[in-house]
PDB file of C-alpha atoms in Angstrom:
ATOM      1  CA  UNK A 172      22.890  96.791  42.231  1.00 45.00           C
ATOM      2  CA  UNK A 173      21.928  96.221  38.591  1.00 45.00           C
ATOM      3  CA  UNK A 174      25.510  95.416  37.783  1.00 43.00           C
ATOM      4  CA  UNK A 175      25.631  92.803  40.522  1.00 46.00           C
ATOM      5  CA  UNK A 176      22.504  91.121  39.216  1.00 41.00           C
ATOM      6  CA  UNK A 177      23.926  91.065  35.702  1.00 42.00           C
ATOM      7  CA  UNK A 178      27.189  89.596  36.961  1.00 44.00           C
ATOM      8  CA  UNK A 179      25.310  86.975  38.944  1.00 45.00           C
ATOM      9  CA  UNK A 180      23.148  86.025  35.967  1.00 45.00           C
ATOM     10  CA  UNK A 181      26.263  85.771  33.786  1.00 46.00           C
ATOM     11  CA  UNK A 182      27.956  83.573  36.363  1.00 46.00           C
ATOM     12  CA  UNK A 183      24.854  81.342  36.550  1.00 45.00           C
ATOM     13  CA  UNK A 184      24.826  81.028  32.763  1.00 47.00           C
ATOM     14  CA  UNK A 185      28.509  80.062  32.642  1.00 47.00           C
ATOM     15  CA  UNK A 186      28.098  77.558  35.497  1.00 46.00           C
ATOM     16  CA  UNK A 187      25.022  76.168  33.760  1.00 46.00           C
ATOM     17  CA  UNK A 188      26.986  75.846  30.502  1.00 49.00           C
ATOM     18  CA  UNK A 189      29.911  74.202  32.286  1.00 49.00           C
ATOM     19  CA  UNK A 190      27.639  71.688  34.080  1.00 51.00           C
ATOM     20  CA  UNK A 191      25.875  70.899  30.810  1.00 54.00           C
ATOM     21  CA  UNK A 192      29.323  70.352  29.290  1.00 54.00           C
ATOM     22  CA  UNK A 193      30.394  68.223  32.240  1.00 60.00           C
ATOM     23  CA  UNK A 194      27.393  65.912  31.918  1.00 72.00           C
ATOM     24  CA  UNK A 195      28.218  64.780  28.353  1.00 73.00           C
ATOM     25  CA  UNK A 196      31.943  64.525  29.204  1.00 84.00           C
ATOM     26  CA  UNK A 197      31.113  62.449  32.247  1.00 88.00           C
ATOM     27  CA  UNK A 198      28.770  60.276  30.177  1.00 86.00           C
ATOM     28  CA  UNK A 199      31.464  59.825  27.509  1.00 88.00           C
ATOM     29  CA  UNK A 200      33.954  58.811  30.204  1.00 89.00           C
ATOM     30  CA  UNK A 201      31.474  56.263  31.560  1.00 88.00           C
ATOM     31  CA  UNK A 202      30.932  54.871  28.066  1.00 88.00           C
ATOM     32  CA  UNK A 203      34.683  54.753  27.472  1.00 88.00           C
ATOM     33  CA  UNK A 204      35.196  52.800  30.713  1.00 89.00           C
ATOM     34  CA  UNK A 205      32.351  50.428  29.794  1.00 87.00           C
ATOM     35  CA  UNK A 206      33.829  49.951  26.314  1.00 86.00           C
ATOM     36  CA  UNK A 207      37.273  49.180  27.775  1.00 88.00           C
ATOM     37  CA  UNK A 208      35.701  46.725  30.220  1.00 88.00           C
ATOM     38  CA  UNK A 209      33.758  45.028  27.419  1.00 86.00           C
ATOM     39  CA  UNK A 210      36.881  44.802  25.301  1.00 87.00           C
ATOM     40  CA  UNK A 211      38.783  43.190  28.167  1.00 92.00           C
ATOM     41  CA  UNK A 212      35.941  40.723  28.757  1.00 91.00           C
ATOM     42  CA  UNK A 213      35.826  39.827  25.050  1.00 90.00           C
ATOM     43  CA  UNK A 214      39.580  39.249  25.001  1.00 89.00           C
ATOM     44  CA  UNK A 215      39.342  36.977  28.067  1.00 92.00           C
ATOM     45  CA  UNK A 216      36.481  35.025  26.485  1.00 89.00           C
ATOM     46  CA  UNK A 217      38.460  34.621  23.261  1.00 89.00           C
ATOM     47  CA  UNK A 218      41.401  33.286  25.286  1.00 92.00           C
ATOM     48  CA  UNK A 219      39.052  30.859  27.051  1.00 89.00           C
ATOM     49  CA  UNK A 220      37.672  29.683  23.693  1.00 88.00           C
ATOM     50  CA  UNK A 221      41.191  29.064  22.369  1.00 92.00           C
ATOM     51  CA  UNK A 222      42.125  27.213  25.545  1.00 89.00           C
ATOM     52  CA  UNK A 223      39.026  25.029  25.263  1.00 91.00           C
ATOM     53  CA  UNK A 224      39.818  24.299  21.613  1.00 91.00           C
ATOM     54  CA  UNK A 225      43.304  23.133  22.628  1.00 94.00           C
ATOM     55  CA  UNK A 226      41.859  20.959  25.398  1.00 92.00           C
ATOM     56  CA  UNK A 227      39.386  19.455  22.924  1.00 91.00           C
ATOM     57  CA  UNK A 228      42.214  18.598  20.519  1.00 91.00           C
ATOM     58  CA  UNK A 229      44.188  16.969  23.343  1.00 92.00           C
ATOM     59  CA  UNK A 230      41.203  14.888  24.463  1.00 90.00           C
ATOM     60  CA  UNK A 231      40.467  13.829  20.881  1.00 88.00           C
ATOM     61  CA  UNK A 232      44.108  12.820  20.439  1.00 91.00           C
ATOM     62  CA  UNK A 233      44.043  10.810  23.687  1.00 90.00           C
ATOM     63  CA  UNK A 234      40.858   9.046  22.626  1.00 88.00           C
ATOM     64  CA  UNK A 235      42.353   8.201  19.244  1.00 88.00           C
ATOM     65  CA  UNK A 236      45.469   6.767  20.913  1.00 89.00           C
ATOM     66  CA  UNK A 237      43.340   4.711  23.309  1.00 87.00           C
ATOM     67  CA  UNK A 238      41.251   3.464  20.418  1.00 86.00           C
ATOM     68  CA  UNK A 239      44.378   2.390  18.522  1.00 85.00           C
ATOM     69  CA  UNK A 240      45.746   0.660  21.632  1.00 84.00           C
ATOM     70  CA  UNK A 241      42.450  -1.129  22.246  1.00 81.00           C
ATOM     71  CA  UNK A 242      42.295  -2.241  18.629  1.00 82.00           C
ATOM     72  CA  UNK A 243      45.865  -3.555  18.826  1.00 76.00           C
ATOM     73  CA  UNK A 244      45.075  -5.423  22.034  1.00 72.00           C
ATOM     74  CA  UNK A 245      41.974  -6.916  20.446  1.00 73.00           C
ATOM     75  CA  UNK A 246      43.967  -8.095  17.439  1.00 75.00           C
ATOM     76  CA  UNK A 247      46.656  -9.635  19.681  1.00 73.00           C
ATOM     77  CA  UNK A 248      44.033 -11.377  21.792  1.00 73.00           C
ATOM     78  CA  UNK A 249      42.253 -12.644  18.689  1.00 71.00           C
ATOM     79  CA  UNK A 250      45.509 -14.023  17.297  1.00 73.00           C
ATOM     80  CA  UNK A 251      46.395 -15.765  20.546  1.00 74.00           C
ATOM     81  CA  UNK A 252      42.941 -17.313  20.875  1.00 74.00           C
ATOM     82  CA  UNK A 253      43.036 -18.465  17.252  1.00 80.00           C
ATOM     83  CA  UNK A 254      46.429 -20.055  17.843  1.00 79.00           C
ATOM     84  CA  UNK A 255      45.223 -21.836  20.966  1.00 81.00           C
ATOM     85  CA  UNK A 256      42.055 -22.956  19.194  1.00 80.00           C
ATOM     86  CA  UNK A 257      44.062 -24.370  16.274  1.00 81.00           C
ATOM     87  CA  UNK A 258      46.312 -26.265  18.687  1.00 84.00           C
ATOM     88  CA  UNK A 259      43.336 -27.704  20.529  1.00 83.00           C
ATOM     89  CA  UNK A 260      41.559 -28.650  17.312  1.00 84.00           C
ATOM     90  CA  UNK A 261      44.720 -30.352  16.069  1.00 85.00           C
ATOM     91  CA  UNK A 262      45.061 -32.261  19.318  1.00 83.00           C
ATOM     92  CA  UNK A 263      41.382 -33.206  19.177  1.00 83.00           C
ATOM     93  CA  UNK A 264      41.739 -34.459  15.612  1.00 86.00           C
ATOM     94  CA  UNK A 265      44.748 -36.522  16.601  1.00 86.00           C
ATOM     95  CA  UNK A 266      42.820 -38.015  19.518  1.00 84.00           C
ATOM     96  CA  UNK A 267      39.867 -38.873  17.309  1.00 83.00           C
ATOM     97  CA  UNK A 268      42.173 -40.432  14.723  1.00 85.00           C
ATOM     98  CA  UNK A 269      43.844 -42.490  17.438  1.00 85.00           C
ATOM     99  CA  UNK A 270      40.441 -43.661  18.677  1.00 84.00           C
ATOM    100  CA  UNK A 271      39.597 -44.763  15.142  1.00 80.00           C
ATOM    101  CA  UNK A 272      42.877 -46.644  14.827  1.00 81.00           C
ATOM    102  CA  UNK A 273      42.367 -48.401  18.128  1.00 78.00           C
ATOM    103  CA  UNK A 274      38.832 -49.373  17.179  1.00 77.00           C
ATOM    104  CA  UNK A 275      40.004 -50.879  13.877  1.00 76.00           C
ATOM    105  CA  UNK A 276      43.111 -52.635  15.162  1.00 67.00           C
ATOM    106  CA  UNK A 277      42.816 -56.351  15.937  1.00 60.00           C
ATOM    107  CA  UNK A 278      42.733 -56.624  19.609  1.00 56.00           C
ATOM    108  CA  UNK A 279      45.158 -58.658  21.627  1.00 54.00           C
ATOM    109  CA  UNK A 280      44.013 -56.679  24.583  1.00 55.00           C
ATOM    110  CA  UNK A 281      41.008 -57.666  26.482  1.00 67.00           C
ATOM    111  CA  UNK A 282      37.662 -56.073  25.794  1.00 68.00           C
ATOM    112  CA  UNK A 283      37.805 -54.433  29.188  1.00 71.00           C
ATOM    113  CA  UNK A 284      41.135 -52.771  28.367  1.00 73.00           C
ATOM    114  CA  UNK A 285      39.775 -51.534  25.041  1.00 73.00           C
ATOM    115  CA  UNK A 286      36.757 -50.106  26.773  1.00 77.00           C
ATOM    116  CA  UNK A 287      38.932 -48.332  29.329  1.00 79.00           C
ATOM    117  CA  UNK A 288      41.097 -46.926  26.533  1.00 76.00           C
ATOM    118  CA  UNK A 289      38.044 -45.688  24.671  1.00 79.00           C
ATOM    119  CA  UNK A 290      36.599 -44.137  27.788  1.00 79.00           C
ATOM    120  CA  UNK A 291      39.902 -42.454  28.568  1.00 81.00           C
ATOM    121  CA  UNK A 292      40.290 -41.133  25.048  1.00 82.00           C
ATOM    122  CA  UNK A 293      36.663 -40.083  24.917  1.00 81.00           C
ATOM    123  CA  UNK A 294      37.211 -38.188  28.160  1.00 83.00           C
ATOM    124  CA  UNK A 295      40.277 -36.541  26.633  1.00 83.00           C
ATOM    125  CA  UNK A 296      38.330 -35.657  23.526  1.00 83.00           C
ATOM    126  CA  UNK A 297      35.469 -34.292  25.608  1.00 85.00           C
ATOM    127  CA  UNK A 298      37.903 -32.307  27.737  1.00 89.00           C
ATOM    128  CA  UNK A 299      39.477 -30.871  24.615  1.00 86.00           C
ATOM    129  CA  UNK A 300      36.089 -30.007  23.206  1.00 89.00           C
ATOM    130  CA  UNK A 301      35.213 -28.335  26.492  1.00 92.00           C
ATOM    131  CA  UNK A 302      38.474 -26.375  26.436  1.00 91.00           C
ATOM    132  CA  UNK A 303      37.805 -25.233  22.884  1.00 91.00           C
ATOM    133  CA  UNK A 304      34.306 -24.171  23.873  1.00 91.00           C
ATOM    134  CA  UNK A 305      35.605 -22.270  26.919  1.00 92.00           C
ATOM    135  CA  UNK A 306      38.240 -20.504  24.833  1.00 91.00           C
ATOM    136  CA  UNK A 307      35.657 -19.532  22.277  1.00 91.00           C
ATOM    137  CA  UNK A 308      33.381 -18.182  24.999  1.00 92.00           C
ATOM    138  CA  UNK A 309      36.301 -16.300  26.539  1.00 91.00           C
ATOM    139  CA  UNK A 310      37.203 -14.814  23.162  1.00 91.00           C
ATOM    140  CA  UNK A 311      33.622 -13.804  22.527  1.00 91.00           C
ATOM    141  CA  UNK A 312      33.467 -12.176  25.948  1.00 91.00           C
ATOM    142  CA  UNK A 313      36.712 -10.286  25.300  1.00 91.00           C
ATOM    143  CA  UNK A 314      35.541  -9.101  21.912  1.00 91.00           C
ATOM    144  CA  UNK A 315      32.257  -7.877  23.403  1.00 91.00           C
ATOM    145  CA  UNK A 316      34.166  -6.055  26.158  1.00 91.00           C
ATOM    146  CA  UNK A 317      36.449  -4.389  23.608  1.00 90.00           C
ATOM    147  CA  UNK A 318      33.441  -3.339  21.548  1.00 90.00           C
ATOM    148  CA  UNK A 319      31.814  -1.941  24.668  1.00 88.00           C
ATOM    149  CA  UNK A 320      34.985   0.012  25.508  1.00 89.00           C
ATOM    150  CA  UNK A 321      35.257   1.339  21.980  1.00 86.00           C
ATOM    151  CA  UNK A 322      31.630   2.407  22.021  1.00 87.00           C
ATOM    152  CA  UNK A 323      32.130   4.107  25.397  1.00 86.00           C
ATOM    153  CA  UNK A 324      35.247   5.938  24.206  1.00 85.00           C
ATOM    154  CA  UNK A 325      33.441   7.096  21.066  1.00 85.00           C
ATOM    155  CA  UNK A 326      30.581   8.460  23.148  1.00 82.00           C
ATOM    156  CA  UNK A 327      32.957  10.597  25.208  1.00 66.00           C
TER     157      UNK A 327
END
């Protein structure tokens, strides 16, 4: 019976040693799995960061292209409005010069005809002035809109 007890105690000691060995091995395996999982997560996050950097570059490039296009459109519009304004101013100057000539010329035409001519030319001059004013207002409105669009695109 003493031998059995000794054998049983020895077997308990070896099973106790093997379970104490299993606990650290099991803990190391858990840590290894957690480390692998963390490494995978870090790699995925790094890929996401790189993807976001590429998207940012693309968006910045698009915004720069839009800004260039808007600037070009603004310059074209400004040039067209300037050209129209110069034409209208030239026409207005011609009309005013013609009015001056008619006022200075000796009149074989009746006073009523002269008055009608003046009124007609004054109306033309006023219409031209109104057209110039409208074009200037339109240009100003377009410039403000372009500035608003540029400001909005810069805020994005």
